MMTF fields as JSON, N, C-alpha, C and O atoms, coordinates in Angstrom:
{
  "mmtfVersion": "1.0.0",
  "mmtfProducer": "UNKNOWN",
  "numBonds": 583,
  "numAtoms": 584,
  "numGroups": 146,
  "numChains": 1,
  "numModels": 1,
  "chainsPerModel": [1],
  "groupsPerChain": [146],
  "chainIdList": ["A"],
  "bondAtomList": [4, 2, 8, 6, 12, 10, 16, 14, 20, 18, 24, 22, 28, 26, 32, 30, 36, 34, 40, 38, 44, 42, 48, 46, 52, 50, 56, 54, 60, 58, 64, 62, 68, 66, 72, 70, 76, 74, 80, 78, 84, 82, 88, 86, 92, 90, 96, 94, 100, 98, 104, 102, 108, 106, 112, 110, 116, 114, 120, 118, 124, 122, 128, 126, 132, 130, 136, 134, 140, 138, 144, 142, 148, 146, 152, 150, 156, 154, 160, 158, 164, 162, 168, 166, 172, 170, 176, 174, 180, 178, 184, 182, 188, 186, 192, 190, 196, 194, 200, 198, 204, 202, 208, 206, 212, 210, 216, 214, 220, 218, 224, 222, 228, 226, 232, 230, 236, 234, 240, 238, 244, 242, 248, 246, 252, 250, 256, 254, 260, 258, 264, 262, 268, 266, 272, 270, 276, 274, 280, 278, 284, 282, 288, 286, 292, 290, 296, 294, 300, 298, 304, 302, 308, 306, 312, 310, 316, 314, 320, 318, 324, 322, 328, 326, 332, 330, 336, 334, 340, 338, 344, 342, 348, 346, 352, 350, 356, 354, 360, 358, 364, 362, 368, 366, 372, 370, 376, 374, 380, 378, 384, 382, 388, 386, 392, 390, 396, 394, 400, 398, 404, 402, 408, 406, 412, 410, 416, 414, 420, 418, 424, 422, 428, 426, 432, 430, 436, 434, 440, 438, 444, 442, 448, 446, 452, 450, 456, 454, 460, 458, 464, 462, 468, 466, 472, 470, 476, 474, 480, 478, 484, 482, 488, 486, 492, 490, 496, 494, 500, 498, 504, 502, 508, 506, 512, 510, 516, 514, 520, 518, 524, 522, 528, 526, 532, 530, 536, 534, 540, 538, 544, 542, 548, 546, 552, 550, 556, 554, 560, 558, 564, 562, 568, 566, 572, 570, 576, 574, 580, 578],
  "bondOrderList": [1, 1, 1, 1, 1, 1, 1, 1, 1, 1, 1, 1, 1, 1, 1, 1, 1, 1, 1, 1, 1, 1, 1, 1, 1, 1, 1, 1, 1, 1, 1, 1, 1, 1, 1, 1, 1, 1, 1, 1, 1, 1, 1, 1, 1, 1, 1, 1, 1, 1, 1, 1, 1, 1, 1, 1, 1, 1, 1, 1, 1, 1, 1, 1, 1, 1, 1, 1, 1, 1, 1, 1, 1, 1, 1, 1, 1, 1, 1, 1, 1, 1, 1, 1, 1, 1, 1, 1, 1, 1, 1, 1, 1, 1, 1, 1, 1, 1, 1, 1, 1, 1, 1, 1, 1, 1, 1, 1, 1, 1, 1, 1, 1, 1, 1, 1, 1, 1, 1, 1, 1, 1, 1, 1, 1, 1, 1, 1, 1, 1, 1, 1, 1, 1, 1, 1, 1, 1, 1, 1, 1, 1, 1, 1, 1],
  "groupList": [{"groupName": "UNK", "atomNameList": ["N", "CA", "C", "O"], "elementList": ["N", "C", "C", "O"], "formalChargeList": [0, 0, 0, 0], "bondAtomList": [1, 0, 2, 1, 3, 2], "bondOrderList": [1, 1, 2], "singleLetterCode": "X", "chemCompType": "L-PEPTIDE LINKING"}],
  "groupTypeList": [0, 0, 0, 0, 0, 0, 0, 0, 0, 0, 0, 0, 0, 0, 0, 0, 0, 0, 0, 0, 0, 0, 0, 0, 0, 0, 0, 0, 0, 0, 0, 0, 0, 0, 0, 0, 0, 0, 0, 0, 0, 0, 0, 0, 0, 0, 0, 0, 0, 0, 0, 0, 0, 0, 0, 0, 0, 0, 0, 0, 0, 0, 0, 0, 0, 0, 0, 0, 0, 0, 0, 0, 0, 0, 0, 0, 0, 0, 0, 0, 0, 0, 0, 0, 0, 0, 0, 0, 0, 0, 0, 0, 0, 0, 0, 0, 0, 0, 0, 0, 0, 0, 0, 0, 0, 0, 0, 0, 0, 0, 0, 0, 0, 0, 0, 0, 0, 0, 0, 0, 0, 0, 0, 0, 0, 0, 0, 0, 0, 0, 0, 0, 0, 0, 0, 0, 0, 0, 0, 0, 0, 0, 0, 0, 0, 0],
  "groupIdList": [1, 2, 3, 4, 5, 6, 7, 8, 9, 10, 11, 12, 13, 14, 15, 16, 17, 18, 19, 20, 21, 22, 23, 24, 25, 26, 27, 28, 29, 30, 31, 32, 33, 34, 35, 36, 37, 38, 39, 40, 41, 42, 43, 44, 45, 46, 47, 48, 49, 50, 51, 52, 53, 54, 55, 56, 57, 58, 59, 60, 61, 62, 63, 64, 65, 66, 67, 68, 69, 70, 71, 72, 73, 74, 75, 76, 77, 78, 79, 80, 81, 82, 83, 84, 85, 86, 87, 88, 89, 90, 91, 92, 93, 94, 95, 96, 97, 98, 99, 100, 101, 102, 103, 104, 105, 106, 107, 108, 109, 110, 111, 112, 113, 114, 115, 116, 117, 118, 119, 120, 121, 122, 123, 124, 125, 126, 127, 128, 129, 130, 131, 132, 133, 134, 135, 136, 137, 138, 139, 140, 141, 142, 143, 144, 145, 146],
  "secStructList": [7, 7, 7, 7, 7, 7, 1, 7, 7, 2, 2, 2, 2, 2, 2, 2, 2, 2, 2, 2, 2, 2, 2, 2, 6, 6, 6, 1, 2, 2, 2, 2, 6, 6, 6, 6, 2, 2, 2, 2, 2, 2, 2, 2, 2, 2, 2, 2, 2, 2, 2, 2, 2, 2, 2, 2, 2, 2, 2, 2, 2, 1, 1, 7, 7, 7, 7, 7, 7, 6, 6, 1, 7, 7, 6, 6, 7, 1, 6, 6, 1, 7, 6, 6, 7, 7, 1, 3, 3, 6, 6, 3, 3, 3, 3, 3, 3, 3, 7, 6, 6, 1, 6, 6, 7, 3, 3, 3, 3, 3, 3, 3, 7, 1, 7, 2, 2, 2, 2, 2, 2, 2, 2, 2, 2, 2, 7, 6, 6, 3, 3, 7, 7, 1, 1, 1, 3, 3, 3, 3, 3, 3, 3, 3, 7, 7],
  "xCoordList": [0.635, 0.07, 1.0, 2.119, 0.447, 0.891, 0.987, -0.003, 1.943, 1.807, 2.426, 3.618, 1.477, 2.287, 3.073, 2.51, 4.073, 5.033, 4.28, 3.932, 4.068, 4.461, 5.379, 6.2, 5.61, 6.632, 7.881, 7.983, 8.781, 10.165, 11.498, 11.673, 12.351, 13.352, 14.215, 14.096, 15.311, 15.988, 17.023, 17.287, 17.608, 18.479, 17.882, 18.305, 17.045, 16.323, 16.174, 16.647, 15.428, 15.625, 17.024, 17.044, 18.137, 19.815, 20.092, 20.611, 19.751, 20.241, 19.578, 20.279, 18.442, 17.734, 18.122, 18.205, 18.363, 19.164, 20.642, 20.805, 21.48, 22.545, 22.472, 23.4, 21.591, 21.594, 20.721, 20.642, 20.08, 19.697, 21.172, 21.581, 21.549, 22.7, 23.919, 24.645, 24.025, 25.408, 24.539, 25.046, 23.293, 22.918, 22.821, 22.867, 22.738, 22.697, 24.292, 24.584, 25.024, 26.719, 27.265, 28.39, 26.453, 26.816, 26.238, 26.587, 25.123, 24.389, 24.77, 24.311, 25.519, 25.635, 26.633, 26.262, 28.054, 28.712, 28.258, 28.626, 27.26, 26.427, 25.398, 24.798, 24.691, 24.101, 24.603, 24.163, 25.904, 26.439, 26.722, 26.142, 27.965, 27.524, 26.457, 26.775, 25.341, 24.076, 23.393, 22.575, 23.905, 23.98, 24.822, 24.533, 25.837, 26.876, 26.595, 26.511, 26.36, 26.272, 24.795, 24.628, 24.031, 22.416, 22.341, 21.244, 23.496, 23.395, 24.396, 24.282, 25.605, 26.34, 25.358, 25.624, 24.168, 23.478, 22.631, 22.011, 22.628, 21.565, 22.378, 21.851, 23.397, 24.678, 24.931, 24.755, 25.509, 25.426, 23.565, 23.403, 22.76, 21.132, 21.329, 21.112, 21.655, 21.656, 22.629, 22.289, 24.022, 24.671, 24.048, 24.206, 23.17, 22.53, 21.933, 22.159, 21.001, 19.917, 20.517, 19.782, 21.716, 22.298, 23.213, 23.316, 23.783, 24.35, 23.294, 23.467, 22.41, 21.027, 20.691, 20.797, 20.209, 20.212, 21.603, 21.242, 22.596, 23.536, 23.34, 23.264, 23.244, 23.459, 22.217, 22.019, 20.601, 19.469, 20.038, 19.971, 20.863, 20.888, 22.032, 22.05, 22.961, 23.508, 23.332, 23.764, 22.39, 21.78, 20.851, 20.674, 20.15, 19.49, 20.302, 19.969, 21.464, 22.242, 23.826, 24.499, 24.137, 25.092, 26.452, 27.492, 26.343, 27.134, 26.897, 25.747, 27.962, 27.968, 27.338, 27.565, 26.57, 26.336, 27.897, 28.84, 27.863, 29.306, 29.428, 28.616, 30.661, 31.063, 30.161, 29.778, 29.997, 29.676, 30.416, 31.224, 29.603, 30.368, 29.506, 28.278, 30.562, 29.556, 28.241, 27.987, 27.31, 25.985, 25.292, 24.19, 25.345, 24.479, 24.5, 25.404, 23.075, 22.696, 23.257, 23.117, 23.858, 24.439, 23.171, 22.301, 23.234, 22.286, 21.874, 22.565, 20.402, 20.04, 19.556, 18.764, 20.137, 19.9, 18.551, 18.141, 18.204, 16.971, 15.752, 15.004, 15.246, 14.281, 14.647, 14.02, 15.92, 15.661, 16.289, 16.932, 15.832, 16.228, 14.683, 13.813, 14.59, 13.116, 12.993, 13.879, 11.549, 11.674, 11.564, 10.894, 12.458, 12.906, 14.47, 15.056, 14.931, 16.276, 16.962, 16.725, 18.207, 19.041, 20.625, 20.786, 21.346, 22.958, 23.174, 24.189, 22.528, 23.214, 22.077, 20.85, 23.181, 22.276, 22.709, 23.737, 21.957, 22.68, 24.437, 25.261, 24.653, 26.048, 26.918, 28.091, 26.569, 27.137, 26.302, 25.105, 27.895, 26.95, 27.856, 29.067, 26.83, 27.239, 27.877, 27.534, 28.723, 29.648, 29.589, 29.88, 29.133, 29.346, 30.436, 31.006, 30.833, 32.628, 32.579, 32.427, 32.781, 32.67, 34.475, 34.815, 35.109, 36.648, 37.638, 38.827, 36.106, 36.64, 37.761, 38.356, 38.058, 38.661, 39.823, 40.307, 40.417, 41.347, 42.326, 41.953, 43.729, 44.783, 44.038, 43.574, 43.695, 43.071, 41.597, 40.971, 41.01, 39.594, 38.577, 38.41, 37.438, 36.619, 35.133, 34.861, 34.301, 32.776, 32.548, 32.757, 32.167, 32.159, 31.531, 31.057, 31.396, 30.601, 32.024, 33.034, 31.458, 32.433, 31.614, 31.14, 31.325, 30.945, 31.762, 32.849, 31.665, 31.993, 31.634, 30.565, 32.065, 32.114, 32.723, 33.948, 32.373, 33.384, 33.694, 34.561, 32.447, 33.044, 33.39, 32.648, 34.622, 35.755, 35.196, 35.681, 34.371, 34.233, 32.627, 32.072, 31.949, 30.924, 31.594, 31.264, 32.497, 32.894, 33.573, 33.252, 34.404, 35.353, 33.888, 34.358, 33.287, 32.216, 31.328, 30.557, 31.575, 30.765, 31.676, 31.339, 33.154, 33.926, 33.962, 34.132, 33.788, 33.612, 32.41, 32.621, 31.223, 29.721, 30.179, 29.998, 30.796, 30.952, 31.97, 31.417, 33.033, 34.034, 34.727, 34.901, 35.274, 36.063, 35.794, 34.972, 36.374, 36.367, 36.124, 35.725, 36.324, 36.497, 37.481, 37.953, 37.949, 39.45, 38.864, 37.811, 39.755, 39.317, 40.945, 41.999, 40.683, 41.854, 42.136, 43.149, 41.392, 41.585, 40.787, 40.273, 40.296, 39.51, 38.104, 37.268, 37.919, 36.553, 35.828, 34.712, 36.972, 36.451, 36.511, 37.314, 35.454, 35.477, 34.714, 33.735, 35.484, 34.834, 34.761, 35.328, 33.711, 33.208, 32.975, 32.182, 34.091, 33.879, 32.751, 32.651, 32.25, 31.444, 31.602, 30.763, 32.895, 33.236, 34.844, 35.255, 35.436, 36.643, 36.502, 36.123, 37.038, 36.797, 38.081, 37.952, 39.407, 40.591, 41.342, 42.282],
  "yCoordList": [-1.068, 0.12, 1.148, 1.049, 2.505, 3.559, 4.237, 4.619, 4.278, 5.346, 6.362, 6.387, 7.749, 9.056, 9.459, 9.902, 9.352, 9.816, 11.258, 12.046, 11.519, 12.735, 13.112, 12.299, 14.327, 14.786, 15.144, 15.219, 15.323, 15.552, 14.676, 14.615, 14.074, 13.234, 13.846, 15.07, 13.19, 13.79, 14.351, 15.533, 13.856, 14.327, 15.664, 16.754, 15.46, 16.787, 17.958, 19.093, 17.418, 18.571, 19.026, 20.249, 18.498, 18.765, 19.683, 20.797, 19.121, 20.349, 21.661, 22.67, 21.707, 23.309, 23.988, 25.204, 23.032, 23.787, 24.179, 25.288, 23.219, 24.033, 25.363, 26.17, 25.528, 26.04, 27.583, 28.599, 27.23, 28.967, 29.277, 30.386, 28.466, 28.732, 29.464, 30.37, 28.848, 29.628, 30.518, 30.721, 31.078, 32.587, 33.121, 34.34, 32.942, 33.883, 33.949, 34.906, 33.263, 33.595, 34.405, 34.903, 34.475, 35.199, 36.914, 37.805, 36.871, 38.262, 38.652, 39.791, 38.407, 38.917, 40.041, 41.133, 39.963, 41.074, 42.065, 43.054, 42.309, 43.074, 43.398, 44.267, 43.163, 43.312, 44.667, 45.751, 43.677, 44.629, 46.073, 47.063, 46.072, 47.071, 48.093, 49.115, 47.807, 48.39, 48.941, 49.857, 48.2, 49.127, 49.868, 50.321, 50.039, 50.867, 52.013, 53.07, 51.682, 52.868, 53.623, 54.761, 53.186, 53.351, 53.973, 54.421, 54.084, 54.591, 55.994, 57.096, 55.309, 56.675, 57.537, 58.637, 57.674, 58.481, 59.184, 60.216, 58.459, 58.923, 60.041, 61.101, 59.729, 60.79, 62.036, 63.25, 61.038, 62.727, 63.821, 64.882, 63.187, 63.969, 64.524, 65.728, 64.249, 64.981, 65.818, 66.886, 65.862, 66.788, 67.893, 69.034, 67.483, 68.335, 69.719, 70.921, 68.842, 69.586, 70.118, 71.054, 70.161, 70.744, 72.377, 73.456, 71.928, 72.833, 73.547, 74.764, 73.246, 74.669, 75.257, 76.483, 74.642, 75.234, 76.389, 77.457, 76.266, 76.994, 78.04, 79.211, 77.625, 79.473, 79.688, 80.388, 79.362, 80.067, 80.953, 82.179, 80.024, 81.018, 82.311, 83.258, 82.052, 82.915, 84.162, 85.269, 83.709, 84.688, 85.673, 86.789, 85.322, 86.032, 86.748, 87.919, 86.278, 87.037, 87.539, 88.383, 86.916, 87.641, 86.938, 87.589, 85.993, 85.242, 83.814, 83.453, 82.85, 81.42, 81.431, 82.285, 80.421, 79.584, 79.448, 79.217, 79.658, 79.143, 77.648, 76.778, 77.638, 76.22, 75.659, 76.445, 74.216, 73.807, 71.962, 71.454, 71.481, 69.993, 68.892, 68.828, 67.794, 66.935, 66.564, 66.309, 66.5, 65.886, 66.775, 66.286, 68.409, 69.043, 70.413, 70.905, 70.732, 72.024, 73.066, 73.567, 73.548, 75.192, 75.866, 75.734, 76.838, 77.636, 78.817, 79.64, 78.624, 79.375, 78.718, 79.243, 77.522, 76.867, 75.726, 75.315, 75.528, 74.639, 75.248, 74.311, 76.292, 76.768, 76.465, 76.405, 76.335, 76.254, 74.65, 74.372, 73.889, 72.376, 71.785, 72.293, 70.873, 69.844, 69.479, 68.931, 69.862, 69.593, 67.893, 66.955, 67.999, 66.723, 66.189, 65.302, 66.946, 66.987, 66.708, 67.336, 65.517, 65.241, 64.944, 64.504, 65.162, 65.284, 64.025, 63.525, 63.192, 61.731, 60.579, 60.499, 59.707, 58.738, 57.215, 56.913, 56.479, 55.182, 54.943, 54.525, 55.284, 54.766, 56.111, 56.121, 56.853, 58.024, 59.538, 59.814, 60.506, 61.331, 62.5, 62.508, 63.401, 64.812, 65.787, 65.774, 66.61, 68.115, 69.046, 68.971, 69.851, 71.182, 71.767, 71.803, 72.269, 73.386, 74.04, 73.811, 75.464, 76.957, 76.995, 76.967, 77.052, 77.495, 78.663, 78.851, 79.501, 80.656, 81.533, 82.412, 81.266, 82.29, 81.707, 81.979, 80.841, 79.864, 80.479, 81.443, 80.072, 80.115, 79.6, 80.541, 78.463, 77.905, 77.804, 76.745, 79.295, 78.563, 78.601, 79.635, 77.643, 77.399, 76.954, 76.722, 76.895, 76.299, 74.876, 74.948, 73.869, 72.489, 71.695, 72.163, 70.447, 69.454, 68.228, 68.087, 67.536, 66.298, 65.313, 65.361, 64.357, 62.568, 62.008, 62.034, 61.343, 60.856, 59.17, 59.113, 58.245, 56.878, 55.822, 55.934, 54.93, 53.622, 52.733, 51.863, 53.305, 52.195, 53.171, 53.845, 53.029, 53.691, 53.442, 54.291, 52.519, 52.257, 52.864, 52.899, 53.245, 54.488, 55.614, 56.198, 56.171, 57.495, 57.305, 58.212, 56.341, 56.844, 56.407, 56.16, 56.351, 56.313, 57.438, 57.706, 57.855, 59.743, 60.727, 61.638, 60.319, 61.024, 61.004, 61.976, 59.856, 59.781, 60.041, 60.354, 60.014, 60.791, 62.6, 63.108, 63.169, 64.591, 64.749, 65.427, 64.477, 65.159, 66.057, 65.941, 67.386, 67.937, 69.007, 69.879, 68.984, 69.774, 68.886, 69.348, 67.685, 66.586, 65.873, 65.284, 65.75, 64.821, 64.255, 64.573, 63.349, 62.28, 62.294, 62.656, 61.706, 61.453, 59.942, 59.419, 59.131, 58.132, 57.259, 56.612, 56.765, 55.73, 56.373, 55.6, 57.865, 57.825, 59.123, 59.319, 59.925, 61.68, 61.902, 61.737, 62.258, 62.692, 64.348, 64.654, 65.258, 66.749, 66.716, 66.056, 67.813, 68.583, 70.062, 70.527, 70.494, 72.106, 72.864, 72.909, 73.209, 74.23, 75.392, 76.024, 76.297, 77.512, 77.731, 77.619, 78.038, 78.277, 79.846, 80.596, 80.232, 81.622, 82.467, 83.633, 81.746, 82.535, 82.203, 82.95],
  "zCoordList": [0.235, 0.005, -0.057, 0.446, -0.868, -0.48, 1.112, 1.736, 1.455, 2.784, 2.704, 2.402, 3.053, 3.491, 4.672, 5.674, 4.611, 5.792, 6.199, 5.319, 7.608, 8.361, 8.773, 9.198, 8.824, 9.489, 8.393, 7.168, 9.588, 8.713, 9.072, 10.289, 8.397, 8.828, 9.913, 9.944, 11.091, 11.682, 10.686, 10.909, 9.75, 8.42, 8.15, 8.537, 7.57, 7.198, 8.284, 8.214, 9.267, 10.305, 10.588, 10.733, 10.709, 11.414, 9.603, 9.538, 8.704, 7.242, 7.62, 7.706, 7.821, 8.103, 9.271, 9.439, 10.1, 11.535, 10.573, 10.063, 10.476, 9.675, 8.845, 8.889, 8.251, 7.19, 7.531, 6.841, 9.001, 9.47, 10.441, 10.785, 10.624, 12.096, 11.005, 11.415, 9.375, 8.777, 7.794, 6.691, 8.053, 7.287, 8.716, 8.551, 9.719, 10.869, 11.391, 12.109, 11.16, 11.563, 10.107, 10.094, 9.024, 8.17, 8.001, 7.226, 9.2, 9.368, 10.247, 10.328, 11.256, 12.884, 12.706, 13.136, 12.048, 11.704, 11.328, 11.961, 10.147, 9.47, 10.26, 9.626, 11.542, 12.293, 13.515, 13.9, 13.797, 14.868, 14.408, 14.851, 13.19, 12.305, 11.822, 11.213, 12.085, 11.423, 12.928, 13.012, 13.998, 15.025, 15.722, 16.83, 15.19, 15.488, 15.055, 15.681, 13.317, 12.727, 13.148, 12.71, 13.748, 14.206, 15.559, 15.892, 16.518, 17.703, 17.643, 18.181, 16.57, 15.893, 15.352, 15.838, 14.467, 13.783, 14.796, 14.538, 16.203, 16.877, 17.891, 18.229, 18.207, 18.995, 17.961, 18.065, 16.731, 15.663, 15.48, 14.878, 16.074, 15.91, 17.032, 16.897, 18.17, 19.617, 19.507, 20.014, 18.954, 18.717, 18.23, 18.662, 17.115, 15.832, 16.343, 16.204, 17.046, 18.309, 19.188, 19.503, 20.051, 20.868, 20.23, 20.812, 18.762, 18.091, 17.459, 17.523, 16.955, 17.083, 18.241, 18.215, 19.558, 20.429, 20.8, 21.294, 20.655, 21.085, 20.215, 20.587, 18.919, 17.844, 17.829, 16.836, 18.713, 18.641, 19.546, 19.46, 20.82, 22.088, 22.08, 22.867, 20.962, 20.455, 19.786, 20.109, 18.465, 17.844, 18.676, 18.187, 20.067, 20.741, 21.569, 21.748, 22.225, 23.229, 22.776, 23.367, 21.792, 20.787, 21.956, 22.052, 22.533, 23.818, 23.609, 23.361, 23.687, 23.913, 25.353, 26.21, 25.469, 27.167, 27.506, 26.75, 28.829, 29.596, 29.778, 30.095, 29.484, 29.631, 31.228, 32.095, 31.272, 32.427, 32.203, 31.425, 33.337, 33.404, 32.715, 32.776, 31.864, 31.238, 31.597, 32.774, 30.649, 31.062, 31.538, 31.785, 31.958, 32.374, 31.239, 30.565, 31.4, 30.107, 30.33, 31.446, 29.593, 30.476, 30.356, 29.496, 31.674, 32.028, 31.105, 30.504, 31.192, 29.834, 28.487, 27.704, 28.342, 27.447, 26.968, 25.882, 28.223, 28.185, 27.592, 27.313, 27.294, 26.476, 24.769, 23.711, 25.191, 23.319, 22.734, 21.722, 23.742, 23.612, 23.801, 24.51, 23.184, 23.227, 24.497, 25.153, 25.006, 26.23, 26.742, 26.31, 27.749, 28.095, 27.835, 28.456, 26.802, 26.418, 27.399, 28.431, 27.407, 28.092, 27.419, 26.281, 28.032, 27.562, 28.107, 27.622, 29.065, 29.53, 28.52, 28.574, 27.542, 27.184, 27.479, 28.086, 27.062, 27.522, 27.196, 28.01, 25.986, 25.188, 25.514, 25.141, 25.961, 25.709, 26.527, 26.602, 27.201, 27.811, 26.74, 26.52, 26.218, 25.924, 26.78, 27.962, 26.414, 27.386, 26.146, 24.953, 26.904, 26.233, 26.418, 27.509, 25.422, 25.902, 25.054, 23.854, 25.943, 25.629, 26.421, 27.604, 25.428, 25.401, 24.955, 24.699, 25.036, 24.046, 24.813, 24.19, 26.264, 26.661, 27.04, 28.139, 26.197, 25.85, 25.07, 24.401, 24.991, 23.892, 22.847, 22.204, 22.358, 21.008, 21.538, 21.585, 22.019, 21.807, 21.305, 20.658, 21.295, 20.92, 21.481, 22.659, 20.433, 21.633, 20.481, 19.27, 21.081, 20.842, 21.63, 22.665, 21.353, 21.967, 21.992, 21.302, 23.129, 23.315, 23.689, 24.824, 22.916, 23.879, 24.368, 23.79, 25.474, 25.954, 26.34, 26.947, 26.2, 25.615, 26.211, 26.164, 26.705, 26.701, 25.381, 25.297, 23.981, 23.127, 21.91, 21.196, 21.922, 21.46, 19.675, 18.927, 19.055, 17.511, 17.669, 16.571, 18.565, 18.317, 18.122, 17.09, 18.815, 18.875, 17.345, 16.577, 16.811, 15.66, 14.51, 13.399, 14.512, 14.123, 13.854, 12.933, 14.637, 14.977, 14.294, 13.537, 14.772, 13.926, 12.229, 11.494, 11.914, 10.772, 10.069, 8.897, 10.402, 10.411, 9.803, 8.697, 11.041, 11.765, 10.645, 9.779, 10.319, 9.191, 10.056, 11.269, 8.939, 9.932, 10.766, 10.482, 11.666, 12.994, 14.104, 15.172, 13.952, 15.224, 15.415, 14.443, 16.438, 17.005, 18.263, 18.816, 18.61, 19.499, 20.251, 19.729, 21.806, 22.75, 22.12, 22.585, 21.113, 20.621, 21.342, 20.429, 22.487, 23.295, 24.039, 24.507, 24.106, 25.089, 24.468, 23.988, 24.693, 24.071, 22.234, 21.315, 22.394, 20.772, 20.801, 21.482, 19.859, 20.182, 18.814, 17.943, 18.83, 16.946, 17.718, 18.537, 16.996, 17.077, 16.711, 15.485, 17.045, 16.127, 16.111, 15.469, 16.901, 16.435, 17.085, 18.24, 15.997, 16.816, 16.851, 15.951, 18.533, 18.851, 18.321, 17.947, 18.317, 17.939, 17.479, 17.21]
}
């Protein structure tokens, strides 16, 4: 009699699992790279938000906000930022820098992160006027003041 088998054989299941594992192994590096690029794009977006706020503050007051410690919104800048905006994020902390009274004066933003790859990707996205200490601090200059 002609019997139809129901289900899959162990060999067929092993082959399917192997193929899925192989494809997952191929995709993992691309997934990690995509996540890194997404985090860097989010950080650059945050820097752009702060940049616009600082420029608007400067346009209204003809002076840049005073320098503050990392993770703290400069005095008077709050109304120029979106409601609830924070300089402290899961993967990084932003630091507004106003060193206009220094010999090499500038106004800029530093991102402090323990993920050096994230910082390097941000520097790649931001282009000129960026530098790094090579590990945790990545600075983007808004304006050279001297």
